[in-house]
PDB file of C-alpha atoms in Angstrom:
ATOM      1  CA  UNK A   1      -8.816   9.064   4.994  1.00  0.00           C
ATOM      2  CA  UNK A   2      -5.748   8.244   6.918  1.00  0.00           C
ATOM      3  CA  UNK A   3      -2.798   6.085   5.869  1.00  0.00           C
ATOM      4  CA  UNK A   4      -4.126   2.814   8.049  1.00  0.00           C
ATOM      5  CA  UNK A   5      -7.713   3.315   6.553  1.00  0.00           C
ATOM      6  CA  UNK A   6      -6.633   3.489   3.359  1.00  0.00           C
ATOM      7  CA  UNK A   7      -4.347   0.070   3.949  1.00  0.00           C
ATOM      8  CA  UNK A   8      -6.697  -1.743   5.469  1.00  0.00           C
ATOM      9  CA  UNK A   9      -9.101  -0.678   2.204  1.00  0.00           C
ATOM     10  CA  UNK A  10      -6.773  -2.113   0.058  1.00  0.00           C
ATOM     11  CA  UNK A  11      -6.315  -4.543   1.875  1.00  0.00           C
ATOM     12  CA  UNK A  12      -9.664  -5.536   1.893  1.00  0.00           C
ATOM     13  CA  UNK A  13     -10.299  -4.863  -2.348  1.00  0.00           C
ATOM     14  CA  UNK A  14      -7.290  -7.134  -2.883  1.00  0.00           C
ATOM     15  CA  UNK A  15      -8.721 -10.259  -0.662  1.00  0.00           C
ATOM     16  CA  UNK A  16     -11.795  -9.747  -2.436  1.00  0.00           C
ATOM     17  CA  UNK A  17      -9.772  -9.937  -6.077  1.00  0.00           C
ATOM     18  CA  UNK A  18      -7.911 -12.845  -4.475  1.00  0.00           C
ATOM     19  CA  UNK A  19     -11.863 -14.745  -3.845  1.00  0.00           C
ATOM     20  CA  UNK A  20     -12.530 -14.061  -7.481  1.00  0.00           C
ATOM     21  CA  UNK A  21      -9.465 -15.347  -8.779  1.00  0.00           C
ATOM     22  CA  UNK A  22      -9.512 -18.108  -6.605  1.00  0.00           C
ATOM     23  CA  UNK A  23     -12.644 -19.260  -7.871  1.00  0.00           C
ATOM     24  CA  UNK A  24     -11.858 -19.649 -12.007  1.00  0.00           C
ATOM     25  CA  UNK A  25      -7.573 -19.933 -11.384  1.00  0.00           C
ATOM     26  CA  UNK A  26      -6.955 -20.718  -7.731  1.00  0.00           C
ATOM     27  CA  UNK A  27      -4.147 -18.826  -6.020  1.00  0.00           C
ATOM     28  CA  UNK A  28      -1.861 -20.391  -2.921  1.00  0.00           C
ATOM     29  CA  UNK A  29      -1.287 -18.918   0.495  1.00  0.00           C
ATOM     30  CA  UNK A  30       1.964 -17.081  -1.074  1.00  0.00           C
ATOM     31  CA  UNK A  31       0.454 -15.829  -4.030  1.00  0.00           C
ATOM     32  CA  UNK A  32      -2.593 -14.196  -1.790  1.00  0.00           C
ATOM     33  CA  UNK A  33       0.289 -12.657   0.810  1.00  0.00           C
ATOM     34  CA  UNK A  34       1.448 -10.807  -2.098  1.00  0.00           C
ATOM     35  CA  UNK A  35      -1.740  -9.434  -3.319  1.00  0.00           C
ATOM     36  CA  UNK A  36      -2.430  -8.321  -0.261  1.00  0.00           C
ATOM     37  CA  UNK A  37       1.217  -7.043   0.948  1.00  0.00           C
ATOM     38  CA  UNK A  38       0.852  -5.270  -2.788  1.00  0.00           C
ATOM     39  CA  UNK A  39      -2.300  -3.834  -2.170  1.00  0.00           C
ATOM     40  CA  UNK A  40      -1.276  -2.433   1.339  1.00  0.00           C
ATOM     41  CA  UNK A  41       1.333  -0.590  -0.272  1.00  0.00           C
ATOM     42  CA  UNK A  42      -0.999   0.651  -2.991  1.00  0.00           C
ATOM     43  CA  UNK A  43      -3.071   1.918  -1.114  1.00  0.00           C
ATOM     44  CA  UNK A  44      -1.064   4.213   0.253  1.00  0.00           C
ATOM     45  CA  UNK A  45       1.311   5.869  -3.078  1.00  0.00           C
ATOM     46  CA  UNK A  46      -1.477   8.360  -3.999  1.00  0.00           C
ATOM     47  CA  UNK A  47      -0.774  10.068  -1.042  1.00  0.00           C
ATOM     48  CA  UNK A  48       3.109  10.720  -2.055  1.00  0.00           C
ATOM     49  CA  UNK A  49       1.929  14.060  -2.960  1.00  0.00           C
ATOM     50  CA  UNK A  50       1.493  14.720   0.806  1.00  0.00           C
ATOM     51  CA  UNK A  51       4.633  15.313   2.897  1.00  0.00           C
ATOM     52  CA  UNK A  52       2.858  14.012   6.167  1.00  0.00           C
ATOM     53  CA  UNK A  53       1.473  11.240   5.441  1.00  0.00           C
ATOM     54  CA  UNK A  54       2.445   7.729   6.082  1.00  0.00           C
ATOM     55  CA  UNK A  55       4.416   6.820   2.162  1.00  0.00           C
ATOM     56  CA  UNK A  56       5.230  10.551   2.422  1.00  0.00           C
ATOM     57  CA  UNK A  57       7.661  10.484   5.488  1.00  0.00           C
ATOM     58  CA  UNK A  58       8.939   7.295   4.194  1.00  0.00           C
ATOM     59  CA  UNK A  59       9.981   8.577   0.732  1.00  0.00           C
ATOM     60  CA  UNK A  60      10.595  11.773   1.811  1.00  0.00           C
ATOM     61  CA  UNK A  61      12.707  12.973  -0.932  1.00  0.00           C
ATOM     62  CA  UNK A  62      10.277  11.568  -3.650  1.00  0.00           C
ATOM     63  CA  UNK A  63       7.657  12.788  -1.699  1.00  0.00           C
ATOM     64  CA  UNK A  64       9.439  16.316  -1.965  1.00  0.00           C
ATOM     65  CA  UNK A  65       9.746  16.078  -5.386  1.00  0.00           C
ATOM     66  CA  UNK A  66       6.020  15.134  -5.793  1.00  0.00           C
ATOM     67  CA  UNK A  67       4.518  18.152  -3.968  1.00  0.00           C
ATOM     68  CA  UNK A  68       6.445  20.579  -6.331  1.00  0.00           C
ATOM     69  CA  UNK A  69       5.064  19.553  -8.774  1.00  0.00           C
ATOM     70  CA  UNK A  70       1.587  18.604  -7.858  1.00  0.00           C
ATOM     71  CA  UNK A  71      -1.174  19.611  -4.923  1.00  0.00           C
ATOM     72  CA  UNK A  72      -2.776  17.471  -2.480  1.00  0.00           C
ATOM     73  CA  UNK A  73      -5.047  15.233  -3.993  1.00  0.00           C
ATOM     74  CA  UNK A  74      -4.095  16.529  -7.665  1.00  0.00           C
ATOM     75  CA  UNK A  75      -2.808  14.069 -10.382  1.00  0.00           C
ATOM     76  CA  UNK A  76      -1.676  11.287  -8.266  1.00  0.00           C
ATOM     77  CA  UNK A  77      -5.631  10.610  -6.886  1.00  0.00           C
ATOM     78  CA  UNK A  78      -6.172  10.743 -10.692  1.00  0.00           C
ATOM     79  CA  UNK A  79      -7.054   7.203 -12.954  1.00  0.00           C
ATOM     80  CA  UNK A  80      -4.817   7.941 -15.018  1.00  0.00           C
ATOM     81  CA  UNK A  81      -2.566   8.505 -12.464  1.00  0.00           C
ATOM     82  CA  UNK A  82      -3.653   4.962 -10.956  1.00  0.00           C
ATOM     83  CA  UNK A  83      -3.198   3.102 -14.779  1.00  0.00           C
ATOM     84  CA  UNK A  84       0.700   4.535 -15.019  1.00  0.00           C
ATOM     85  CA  UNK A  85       1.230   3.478 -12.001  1.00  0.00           C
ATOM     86  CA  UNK A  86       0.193  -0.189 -12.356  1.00  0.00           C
ATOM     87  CA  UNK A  87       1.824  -0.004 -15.917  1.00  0.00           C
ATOM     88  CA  UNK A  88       4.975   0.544 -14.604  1.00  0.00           C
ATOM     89  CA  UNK A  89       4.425  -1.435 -11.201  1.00  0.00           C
ATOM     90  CA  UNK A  90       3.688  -4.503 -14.090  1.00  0.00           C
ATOM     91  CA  UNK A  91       6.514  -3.770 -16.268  1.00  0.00           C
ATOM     92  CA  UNK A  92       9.312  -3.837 -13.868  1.00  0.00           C
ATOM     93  CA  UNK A  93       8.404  -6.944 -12.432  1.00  0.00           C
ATOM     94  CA  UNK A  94       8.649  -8.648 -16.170  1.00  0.00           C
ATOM     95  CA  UNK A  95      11.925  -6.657 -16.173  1.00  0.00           C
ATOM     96  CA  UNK A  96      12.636  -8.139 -12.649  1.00  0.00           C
ATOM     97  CA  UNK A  97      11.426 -12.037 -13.769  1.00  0.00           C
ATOM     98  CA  UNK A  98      13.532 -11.889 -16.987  1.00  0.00           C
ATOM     99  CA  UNK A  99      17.197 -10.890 -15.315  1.00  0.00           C
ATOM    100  CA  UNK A 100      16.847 -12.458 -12.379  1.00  0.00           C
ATOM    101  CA  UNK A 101      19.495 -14.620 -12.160  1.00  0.00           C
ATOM    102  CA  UNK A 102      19.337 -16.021  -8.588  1.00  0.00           C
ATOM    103  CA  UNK A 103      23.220 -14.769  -7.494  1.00  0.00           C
ATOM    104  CA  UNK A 104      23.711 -12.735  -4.099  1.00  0.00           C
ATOM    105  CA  UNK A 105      23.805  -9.397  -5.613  1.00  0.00           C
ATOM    106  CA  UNK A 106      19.701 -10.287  -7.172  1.00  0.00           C
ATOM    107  CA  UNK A 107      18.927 -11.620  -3.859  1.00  0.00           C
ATOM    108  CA  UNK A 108      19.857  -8.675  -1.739  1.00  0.00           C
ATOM    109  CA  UNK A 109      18.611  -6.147  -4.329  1.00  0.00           C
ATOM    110  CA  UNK A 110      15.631  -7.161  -4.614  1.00  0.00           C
ATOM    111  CA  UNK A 111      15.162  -8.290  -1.047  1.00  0.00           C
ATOM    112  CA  UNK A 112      15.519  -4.686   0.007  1.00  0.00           C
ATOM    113  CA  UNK A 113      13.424  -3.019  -2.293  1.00  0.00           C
ATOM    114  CA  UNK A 114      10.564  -6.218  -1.383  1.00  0.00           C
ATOM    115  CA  UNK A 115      11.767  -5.615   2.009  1.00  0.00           C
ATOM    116  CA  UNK A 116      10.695  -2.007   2.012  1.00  0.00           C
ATOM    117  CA  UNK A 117       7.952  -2.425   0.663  1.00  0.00           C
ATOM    118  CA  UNK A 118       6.255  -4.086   2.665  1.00  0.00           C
ATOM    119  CA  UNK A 119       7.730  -2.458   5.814  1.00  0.00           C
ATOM    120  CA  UNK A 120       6.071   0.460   5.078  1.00  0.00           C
ATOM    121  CA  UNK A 121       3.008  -2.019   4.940  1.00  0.00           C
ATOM    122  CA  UNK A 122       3.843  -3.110   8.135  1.00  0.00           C
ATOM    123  CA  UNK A 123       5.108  -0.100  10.207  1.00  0.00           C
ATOM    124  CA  UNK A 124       2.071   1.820   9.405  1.00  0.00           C
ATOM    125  CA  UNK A 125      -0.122  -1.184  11.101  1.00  0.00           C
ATOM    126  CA  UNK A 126       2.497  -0.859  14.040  1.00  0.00           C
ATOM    127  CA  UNK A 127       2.211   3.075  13.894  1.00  0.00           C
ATOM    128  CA  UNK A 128      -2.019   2.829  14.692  1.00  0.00           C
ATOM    129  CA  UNK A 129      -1.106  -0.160  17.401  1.00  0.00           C
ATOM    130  CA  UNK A 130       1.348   1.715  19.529  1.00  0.00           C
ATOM    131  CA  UNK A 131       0.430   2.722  22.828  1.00  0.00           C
ATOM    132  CA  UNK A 132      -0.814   6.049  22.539  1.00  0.00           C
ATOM    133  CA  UNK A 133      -0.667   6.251  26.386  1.00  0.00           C
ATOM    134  CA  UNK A 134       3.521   5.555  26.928  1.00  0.00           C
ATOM    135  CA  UNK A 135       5.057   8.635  27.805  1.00  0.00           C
ATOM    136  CA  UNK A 136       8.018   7.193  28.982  1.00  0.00           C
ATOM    137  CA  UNK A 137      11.347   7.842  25.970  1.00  0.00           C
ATOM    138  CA  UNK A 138      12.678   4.748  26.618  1.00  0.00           C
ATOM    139  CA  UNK A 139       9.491   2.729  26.782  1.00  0.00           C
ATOM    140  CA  UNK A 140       8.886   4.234  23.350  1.00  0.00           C
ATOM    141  CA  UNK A 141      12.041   3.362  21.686  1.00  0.00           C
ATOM    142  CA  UNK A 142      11.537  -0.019  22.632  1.00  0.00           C
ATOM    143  CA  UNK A 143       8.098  -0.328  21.211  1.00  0.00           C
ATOM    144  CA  UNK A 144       9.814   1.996  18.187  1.00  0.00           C
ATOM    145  CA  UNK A 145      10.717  -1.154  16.263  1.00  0.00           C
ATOM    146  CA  UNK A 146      10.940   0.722  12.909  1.00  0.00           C
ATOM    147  CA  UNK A 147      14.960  -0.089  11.834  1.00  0.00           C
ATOM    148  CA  UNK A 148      15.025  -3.119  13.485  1.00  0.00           C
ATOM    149  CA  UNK A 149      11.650  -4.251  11.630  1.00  0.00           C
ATOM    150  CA  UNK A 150      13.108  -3.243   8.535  1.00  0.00           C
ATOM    151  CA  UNK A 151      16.385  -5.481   8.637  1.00  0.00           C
ATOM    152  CA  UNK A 152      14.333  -8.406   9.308  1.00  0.00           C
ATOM    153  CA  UNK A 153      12.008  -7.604   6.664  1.00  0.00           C
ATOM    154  CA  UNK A 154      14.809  -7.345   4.318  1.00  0.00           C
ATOM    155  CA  UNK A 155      16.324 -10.373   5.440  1.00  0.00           C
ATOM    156  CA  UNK A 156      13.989 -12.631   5.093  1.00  0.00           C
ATOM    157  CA  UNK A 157      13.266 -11.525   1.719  1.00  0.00           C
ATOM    158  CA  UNK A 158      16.579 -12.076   0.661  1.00  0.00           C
ATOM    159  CA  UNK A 159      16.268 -15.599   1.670  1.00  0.00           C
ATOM    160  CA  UNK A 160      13.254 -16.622   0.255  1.00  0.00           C
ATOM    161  CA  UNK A 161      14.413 -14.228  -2.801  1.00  0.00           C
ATOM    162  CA  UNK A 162      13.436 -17.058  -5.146  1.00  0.00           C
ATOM    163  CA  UNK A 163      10.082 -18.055  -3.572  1.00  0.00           C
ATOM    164  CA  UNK A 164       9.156 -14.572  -3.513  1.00  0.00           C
ATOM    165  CA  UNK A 165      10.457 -13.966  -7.651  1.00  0.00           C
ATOM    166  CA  UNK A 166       7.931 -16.781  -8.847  1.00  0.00           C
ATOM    167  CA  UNK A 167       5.199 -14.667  -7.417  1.00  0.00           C
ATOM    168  CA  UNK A 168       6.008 -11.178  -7.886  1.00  0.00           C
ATOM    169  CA  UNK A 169       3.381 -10.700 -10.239  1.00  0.00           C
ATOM    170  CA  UNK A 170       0.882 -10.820  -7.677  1.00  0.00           C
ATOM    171  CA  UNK A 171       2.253  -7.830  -5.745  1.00  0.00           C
ATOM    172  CA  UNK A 172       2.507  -5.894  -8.960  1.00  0.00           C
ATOM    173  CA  UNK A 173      -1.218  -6.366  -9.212  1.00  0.00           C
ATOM    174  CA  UNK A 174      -1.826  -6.052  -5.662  1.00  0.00           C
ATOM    175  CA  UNK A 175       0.056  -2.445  -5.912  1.00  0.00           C
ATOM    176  CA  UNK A 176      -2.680  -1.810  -8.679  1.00  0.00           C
ATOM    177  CA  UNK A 177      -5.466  -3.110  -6.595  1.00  0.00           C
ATOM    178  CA  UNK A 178      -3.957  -1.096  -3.591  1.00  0.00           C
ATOM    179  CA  UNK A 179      -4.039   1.973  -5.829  1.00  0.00           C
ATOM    180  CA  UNK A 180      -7.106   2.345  -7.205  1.00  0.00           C
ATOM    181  CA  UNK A 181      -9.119   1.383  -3.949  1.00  0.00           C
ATOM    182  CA  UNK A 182      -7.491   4.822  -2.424  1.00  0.00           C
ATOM    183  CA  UNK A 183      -9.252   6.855  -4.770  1.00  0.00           C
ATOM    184  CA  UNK A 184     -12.467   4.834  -4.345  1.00  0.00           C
ATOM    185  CA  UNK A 185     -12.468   5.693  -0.928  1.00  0.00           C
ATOM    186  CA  UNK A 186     -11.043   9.248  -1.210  1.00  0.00           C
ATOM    187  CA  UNK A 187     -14.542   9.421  -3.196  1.00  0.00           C
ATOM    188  CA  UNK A 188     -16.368   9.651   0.390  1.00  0.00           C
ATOM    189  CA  UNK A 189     -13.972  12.517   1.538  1.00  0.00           C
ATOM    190  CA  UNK A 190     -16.072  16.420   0.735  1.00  0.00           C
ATOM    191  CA  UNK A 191     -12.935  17.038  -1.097  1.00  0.00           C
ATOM    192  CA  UNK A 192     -13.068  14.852  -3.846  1.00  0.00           C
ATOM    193  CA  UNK A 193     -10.836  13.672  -6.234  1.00  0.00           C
ATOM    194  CA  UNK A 194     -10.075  14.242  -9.925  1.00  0.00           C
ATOM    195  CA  UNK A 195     -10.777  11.225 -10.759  1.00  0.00           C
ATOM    196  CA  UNK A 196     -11.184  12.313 -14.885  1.00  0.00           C
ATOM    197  CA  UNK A 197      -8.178  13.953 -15.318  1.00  0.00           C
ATOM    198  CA  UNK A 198      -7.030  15.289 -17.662  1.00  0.00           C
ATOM    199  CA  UNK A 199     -10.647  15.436 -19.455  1.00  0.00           C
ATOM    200  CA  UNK A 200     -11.747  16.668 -16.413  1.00  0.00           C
ATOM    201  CA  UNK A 201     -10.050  18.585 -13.594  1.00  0.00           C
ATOM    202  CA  UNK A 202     -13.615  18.400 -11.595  1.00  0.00           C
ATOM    203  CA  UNK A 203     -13.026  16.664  -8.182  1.00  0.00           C
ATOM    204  CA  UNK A 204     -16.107  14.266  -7.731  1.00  0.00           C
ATOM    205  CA  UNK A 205     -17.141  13.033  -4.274  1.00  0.00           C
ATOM    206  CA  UNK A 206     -19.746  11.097  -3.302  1.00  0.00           C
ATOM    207  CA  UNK A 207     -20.170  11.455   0.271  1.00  0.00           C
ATOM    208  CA  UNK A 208     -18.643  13.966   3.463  1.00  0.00           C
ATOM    209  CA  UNK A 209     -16.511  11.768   5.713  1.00  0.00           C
ATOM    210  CA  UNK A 210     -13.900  13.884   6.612  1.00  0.00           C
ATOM    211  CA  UNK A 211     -10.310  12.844   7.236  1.00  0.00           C
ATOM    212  CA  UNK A 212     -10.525  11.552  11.020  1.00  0.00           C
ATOM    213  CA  UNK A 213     -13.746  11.598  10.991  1.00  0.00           C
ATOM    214  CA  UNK A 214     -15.847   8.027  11.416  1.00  0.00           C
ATOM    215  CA  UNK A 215     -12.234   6.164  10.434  1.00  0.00           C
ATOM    216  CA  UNK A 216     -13.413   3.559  12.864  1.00  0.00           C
ATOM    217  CA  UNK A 217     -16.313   2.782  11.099  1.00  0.00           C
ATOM    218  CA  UNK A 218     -15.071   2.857   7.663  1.00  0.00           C
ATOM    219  CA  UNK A 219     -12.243   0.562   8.591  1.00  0.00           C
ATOM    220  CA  UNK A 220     -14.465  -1.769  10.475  1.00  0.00           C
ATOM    221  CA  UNK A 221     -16.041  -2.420   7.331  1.00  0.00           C
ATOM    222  CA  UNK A 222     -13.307  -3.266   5.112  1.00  0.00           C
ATOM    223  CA  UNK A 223     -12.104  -5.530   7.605  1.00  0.00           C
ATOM    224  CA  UNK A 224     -15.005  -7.413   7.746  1.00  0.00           C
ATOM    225  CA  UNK A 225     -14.982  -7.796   4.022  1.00  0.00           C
ATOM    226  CA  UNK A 226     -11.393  -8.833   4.033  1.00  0.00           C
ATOM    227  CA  UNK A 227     -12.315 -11.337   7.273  1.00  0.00           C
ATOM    228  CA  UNK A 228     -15.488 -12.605   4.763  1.00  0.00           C
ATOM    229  CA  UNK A 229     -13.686 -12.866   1.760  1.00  0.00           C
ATOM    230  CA  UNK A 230     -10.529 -15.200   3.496  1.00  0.00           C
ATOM    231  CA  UNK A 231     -13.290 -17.360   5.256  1.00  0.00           C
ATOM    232  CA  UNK A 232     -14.696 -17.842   2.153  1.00  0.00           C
ATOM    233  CA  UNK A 233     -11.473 -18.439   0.188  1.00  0.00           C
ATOM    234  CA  UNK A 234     -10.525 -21.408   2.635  1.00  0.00           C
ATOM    235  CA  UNK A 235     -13.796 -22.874   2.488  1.00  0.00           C
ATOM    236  CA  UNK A 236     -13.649 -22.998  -0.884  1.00  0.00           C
TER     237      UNK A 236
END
């Protein structure tokens, strides 16, 4: 699956958390932005082990590191893989919560790195909504609103630092959410994935959409569940 398919599947597994939660909790309109900015970035870390791929050129030199270490599709589309991940995704925003102190230097720290985050959300949405069509350089770098994107990004989550703090939680689950619906769909690709690891290196798969192939379709569908699932949260 590519990177938008997968975002837009994790995308639609966190709004459907979000309806559950919402039913026995309740969750506001900033706590469900974060679960779902979280699970668009989920979605796409598994794939760090890939140097072309959407996280991959953004992280390039973790991304570098990864693929020495690991093949495509190898232990980071594992569940154990998936469970560190959250672990540590969990842990650092306690960490985060409990020294955050509210000065500048928290603010534009951890605006950056919230910033980032969810600009790599973000671009890869602009990436699949670009004209396809402009051949024109300067056309492009004008619709090529990648830097400037990510200053704003990071700017505005420097100023609502605080706002954004009291609900971090929520994108540290969303990031889990995000995660583990990559590998659930990376079960429909002929490759597989390990999911058992390390009891198992056998790569299960459970159907033979290829990479490219019916995207349209499968992100149609998640969509719709994400469109469903917000409908019904409201109406609620």
């Amino acid at each position: 699956m590519q990177g938008t398919t997968h975002k837009c599947g994790g995308v639609a597994l966190g709004a459907v958390a979000s309806l559950a939660i919402s039913k026995y909790t309740g969750v506001n309109v900033v706590e469900t932005a974060m679960i779902l900015t979280g699970a668009s970035f989920g979605a796409l870390l598994p794939d760090i082990d890939h140097k072309g791929s959407e996280i991959g050129r953004k992280l390039k030199p973790v991304a570098n590191l990864v693929c020495k270490h690991t093949e495509h599709r190898g232990f980071t589309h594992t569940t154990l893989c998936a469970f560190i991940v959250s672990m540590v995704a969990l842990a650092l925003t306690s960490l985060l919560q409990a020294t955050y102190s509210g000065t500048l230097t928290y603010r534009i720290v951890f605006g950056c790195i919230l910033g980032f985050s969810a600009w790599v959300v973000f671009d890869t949405l602009l990436n699949s909504m670009r004209p396809k069509f402009v051949h024109n350089y300067t056309v492009r770098k004008i619709l090529d609103l990648e830097l400037p994107s990510l200053i704003v990004l990071c700017i505005f989550c420097i100023v609502f630092a605080d706002a954004l703090m009291a609900t971090l939680y929520m994108f540290a689950w969303g990031i889990a959410i995000g995660y583990f619906s990559h590998l659930l769909l990376d079960l429909f690709n002929p490759t597989g994935v390990p999911v058992l690891y390390p009891y198992s290196k056998q790569r299960f798969s459970v159907a033979k959409i290829r990479t490219g192939s019916h995207e349209h379709a499968v992100t149609f569908v998640c969509n719709g569940i994400t469109v469903l699932s917000i409908v019904t949260m409201v109406a609620l």
